[in-house]
Amino acid sequence: MIKVLLVDDQSLIRQGLKVLLELEPDLEIVGEAENGEIALNLMAELTPDVVLMDIRMPIMDGVAATKEIQNSFSDVKVLVLTTFDDDEYVKAALQHGAMGYLLKDTPSEELAVAIRAVQKGYTQLGPGIVKKLLTQFQNPAPSQTPSIPPSLAELTPREKEVLRLIATGANNREIAQELYISEGTVKNHVTNILNRLNLRDRTQAAIIANTYLSYLNESS
């Protein structure tokens, strides 16, 4: 059973989410909070596996609450569910440890799937959120062109090729076919890339790859 804490300043939203999610046999709503401060006070008592977090709330917003949860309860996964897809909110939430960012118009079935995924450690981003992030990283302002991190420069030529293909959305099988290597070898390269760059998953790898795509194209 996955224990879920609902954090939203609108009681009707919390009630609606509770009714919908409790229809799922493997999800249990263990508590509700109307702001981030109350959520933090409930964490130790309720021990949730996943916190379904709104962003804009009084007293303590979702970004600040996510940061505090990750500092004090690092095993708990935070999934942001909000009506706002503002770039700064998205980046701030992810930078402070949120494992996912979905909009409130996400169908309940997809929300349940996302909760299960983040509980297992997978990042979940709504389609519109992914597009906004990738567009932003693919088209940085000239004055904001990022320098190449040492960890990225230290990747082997083959690892850079794999990372470049991850940016295109290719799966392990497609990467293996493109590079004429086995899927097992691809998995090893992906694991090495994530470890070297200190990333959680392929979604983060894709974002990094798109950020430095010009460098990877030149290096491959």
Coordinates of C-alpha atoms in Angstrom, one line a residue:
M1 CA 0.0 0.0 0.0
I2 CA 1.3 3.4 -1.0
K3 CA 0.6 6.1 1.7
V4 CA -0.2 9.5 0.2
L5 CA -0.4 12.9 1.9
L6 CA -2.5 15.6 0.2
V7 CA -1.2 19.2 0.4
D8 CA -3.5 21.9 -1.1
D9 CA -5.0 25.1 0.3
Q10 CA -8.3 24.3 -1.3
S11 CA -10.4 21.9 0.7
L12 CA -12.6 21.0 -2.2
I13 CA -9.6 20.0 -4.2
R14 CA -8.3 17.8 -1.4
Q15 CA -11.7 16.1 -1.0
G16 CA -12.0 15.5 -4.7
L17 CA -8.5 14.0 -4.9
K18 CA -9.2 11.8 -1.9
V19 CA -12.4 10.4 -3.3
L20 CA -10.7 9.6 -6.7
L21 CA -7.5 8.2 -5.4
E22 CA -9.1 6.0 -2.7
L23 CA -10.8 4.1 -5.6
E24 CA -7.3 2.7 -6.3
P25 CA -6.8 -0.4 -4.2
D26 CA -3.1 0.2 -3.6
L27 CA -3.3 3.9 -2.6
E28 CA -4.1 5.1 0.9
I29 CA -4.7 8.8 1.8
V30 CA -3.2 9.1 5.2
G31 CA -3.7 12.8 5.7
E32 CA -4.4 16.3 4.4
A33 CA -2.7 19.6 4.9
E34 CA -3.7 23.1 3.7
N35 CA -0.1 24.5 3.4
G36 CA 3.5 23.3 3.5
E37 CA 4.0 24.1 7.2
I38 CA 1.2 21.9 8.3
A39 CA 2.4 19.2 6.0
L40 CA 5.9 19.3 7.6
N41 CA 4.3 19.0 11.0
L42 CA 2.5 15.8 9.9
M43 CA 5.4 14.1 8.2
A44 CA 6.8 12.2 11.2
E45 CA 3.4 11.1 12.4
L46 CA 1.9 10.0 9.1
T47 CA 5.1 8.7 7.4
P48 CA 3.7 9.1 3.9
D49 CA 5.5 7.5 0.9
V50 CA 4.4 10.2 -1.5
V51 CA 3.3 13.8 -0.9
L52 CA 0.9 15.2 -3.5
M53 CA 2.0 18.9 -3.3
D54 CA 0.3 22.1 -4.6
I55 CA 2.6 25.0 -5.4
R56 CA 0.9 28.3 -4.5
M57 CA -0.2 28.1 -0.8
P58 CA -0.2 30.6 2.1
I59 CA 2.3 30.5 5.0
M60 CA 4.6 28.0 3.2
D61 CA 4.4 27.3 -0.5
G62 CA 5.0 24.0 -2.2
V63 CA 8.6 24.8 -3.4
A64 CA 9.7 25.6 0.2
A65 CA 7.9 22.6 1.6
T66 CA 9.5 20.3 -1.0
K67 CA 12.9 21.6 0.0
E68 CA 12.3 21.0 3.7
I69 CA 10.8 17.5 3.1
Q70 CA 13.9 16.5 1.1
N71 CA 16.2 17.9 3.8
S72 CA 14.4 16.1 6.6
F73 CA 12.6 13.1 5.0
S74 CA 14.7 12.3 2.0
D75 CA 13.0 8.9 1.4
V76 CA 9.6 10.6 0.8
K77 CA 8.8 11.4 -2.8
V78 CA 7.1 14.7 -3.7
L79 CA 4.8 14.9 -6.7
V80 CA 3.7 18.4 -7.5
L81 CA 0.1 18.8 -8.7
T82 CA -0.9 22.3 -9.6
T83 CA -2.7 24.5 -12.0
F84 CA 0.4 26.5 -12.7
D85 CA 3.0 25.5 -15.3
D86 CA 5.2 28.6 -14.9
D87 CA 8.8 27.9 -15.8
E88 CA 10.2 29.2 -12.6
Y89 CA 7.9 27.1 -10.4
V90 CA 8.7 24.0 -12.5
K91 CA 12.5 24.5 -12.2
A92 CA 12.4 25.4 -8.6
A93 CA 10.3 22.4 -7.6
L94 CA 12.6 20.0 -9.5
Q95 CA 15.7 21.6 -8.2
H96 CA 14.6 21.2 -4.7
G97 CA 13.8 17.5 -5.1
A98 CA 10.3 17.0 -6.5
M99 CA 10.1 13.8 -8.4
G100 CA 7.3 14.9 -10.7
Y101 CA 5.3 17.9 -11.8
L102 CA 1.8 17.5 -13.2
L103 CA -1.1 19.8 -13.9
K104 CA -4.5 19.4 -12.1
D105 CA -6.2 18.6 -15.3
T106 CA -4.3 15.3 -15.4
P107 CA -6.8 12.4 -15.6
S108 CA -7.2 10.5 -12.3
E109 CA -6.0 7.2 -13.8
E110 CA -2.8 8.9 -15.0
L111 CA -2.3 10.6 -11.6
A112 CA -2.5 7.2 -9.9
V113 CA 0.1 5.8 -12.3
A114 CA 2.3 8.8 -11.6
I115 CA 2.1 8.3 -7.9
R116 CA 3.1 4.7 -8.2
A117 CA 6.0 5.7 -10.5
V118 CA 7.5 8.4 -8.2
Q119 CA 7.1 6.0 -5.3
K120 CA 9.5 3.7 -7.2
G121 CA 11.9 6.5 -7.9
Y122 CA 10.9 7.5 -11.5
T123 CA 10.5 11.1 -12.5
Q124 CA 7.0 12.0 -13.9
L125 CA 6.5 15.2 -15.9
G126 CA 3.3 16.1 -17.8
P127 CA 3.7 16.3 -21.6
G128 CA 3.4 20.1 -21.6
I129 CA 6.0 20.4 -18.8
V130 CA 8.5 18.3 -20.7
K131 CA 8.0 20.4 -23.9
K132 CA 8.5 23.6 -22.0
L133 CA 11.7 22.4 -20.3
L134 CA 13.3 21.0 -23.4
T135 CA 12.4 24.1 -25.5
Q136 CA 14.0 26.3 -22.8
F137 CA 17.2 24.2 -22.7
Q138 CA 17.4 23.8 -26.5
N139 CA 17.1 27.6 -27.0
P140 CA 19.2 29.3 -24.3
A141 CA 19.7 33.1 -24.6
P142 CA 23.2 33.9 -26.1
S143 CA 24.3 35.5 -22.8
Q144 CA 23.3 32.3 -20.9
T145 CA 25.0 29.7 -22.9
P146 CA 26.2 27.2 -20.3
S147 CA 29.8 26.2 -19.8
I148 CA 30.6 22.5 -20.1
P149 CA 30.6 20.8 -16.6
P150 CA 33.8 18.8 -15.9
S151 CA 31.8 15.7 -15.3
L152 CA 30.2 15.9 -18.7
A153 CA 33.6 16.5 -20.4
E154 CA 34.9 13.4 -18.6
L155 CA 32.4 11.0 -20.3
T156 CA 33.9 8.6 -22.8
P157 CA 33.2 9.2 -26.5
R158 CA 30.8 6.3 -26.4
E159 CA 28.9 7.6 -23.3
K160 CA 28.5 10.9 -25.0
E161 CA 27.0 9.2 -28.1
V162 CA 24.6 7.4 -25.8
L163 CA 23.7 10.6 -24.0
R164 CA 23.1 12.4 -27.3
L165 CA 20.7 9.6 -28.4
I166 CA 18.9 9.8 -25.0
A167 CA 18.2 13.4 -25.9
T168 CA 16.3 12.3 -29.0
G169 CA 14.0 10.0 -26.9
A170 CA 15.6 6.8 -28.1
N171 CA 15.2 3.8 -25.8
N172 CA 17.9 1.2 -25.1
R173 CA 17.0 -1.0 -28.0
E174 CA 17.0 1.9 -30.5
I175 CA 20.4 3.1 -29.1
A176 CA 21.8 -0.4 -29.4
Q177 CA 20.7 -0.6 -33.0
E178 CA 22.1 2.8 -33.8
L179 CA 25.5 2.1 -32.3
Y180 CA 25.7 -1.6 -33.2
I181 CA 26.1 -2.7 -29.6
S182 CA 24.0 -4.9 -27.3
E183 CA 21.2 -3.6 -25.1
G184 CA 23.2 -4.8 -22.0
T185 CA 26.1 -2.6 -23.0
V186 CA 23.7 0.3 -23.5
K187 CA 22.3 -0.2 -20.0
N188 CA 25.8 -0.2 -18.6
H189 CA 26.6 3.0 -20.4
V190 CA 23.3 4.6 -19.1
T191 CA 24.1 3.6 -15.6
N192 CA 27.6 5.1 -15.9
I193 CA 26.3 8.3 -17.3
L194 CA 23.7 8.7 -14.5
N195 CA 26.4 8.0 -11.9
R196 CA 29.0 10.3 -13.4
L197 CA 26.6 13.2 -13.8
N198 CA 24.8 12.5 -10.5
L199 CA 21.4 12.2 -12.1
R200 CA 18.4 10.2 -10.9
D201 CA 17.0 9.0 -14.2
R202 CA 16.7 9.3 -18.0
T203 CA 14.4 12.3 -17.9
Q204 CA 17.1 14.3 -16.1
A205 CA 19.7 12.9 -18.5
A206 CA 17.6 14.1 -21.5
I207 CA 17.3 17.6 -20.1
I208 CA 21.1 17.7 -19.5
A209 CA 21.7 16.3 -23.0
N210 CA 19.5 18.9 -24.6
T211 CA 21.2 21.7 -22.6
Y212 CA 24.6 20.7 -24.0
L213 CA 23.5 19.2 -27.3
S214 CA 25.9 21.2 -29.5
Y215 CA 28.8 20.0 -27.4
L216 CA 27.6 16.4 -27.6
N217 CA 27.2 16.6 -31.4
E218 CA 30.7 17.9 -31.8
S219 CA 32.1 15.3 -29.5
S220 CA 30.3 12.3 -31.1

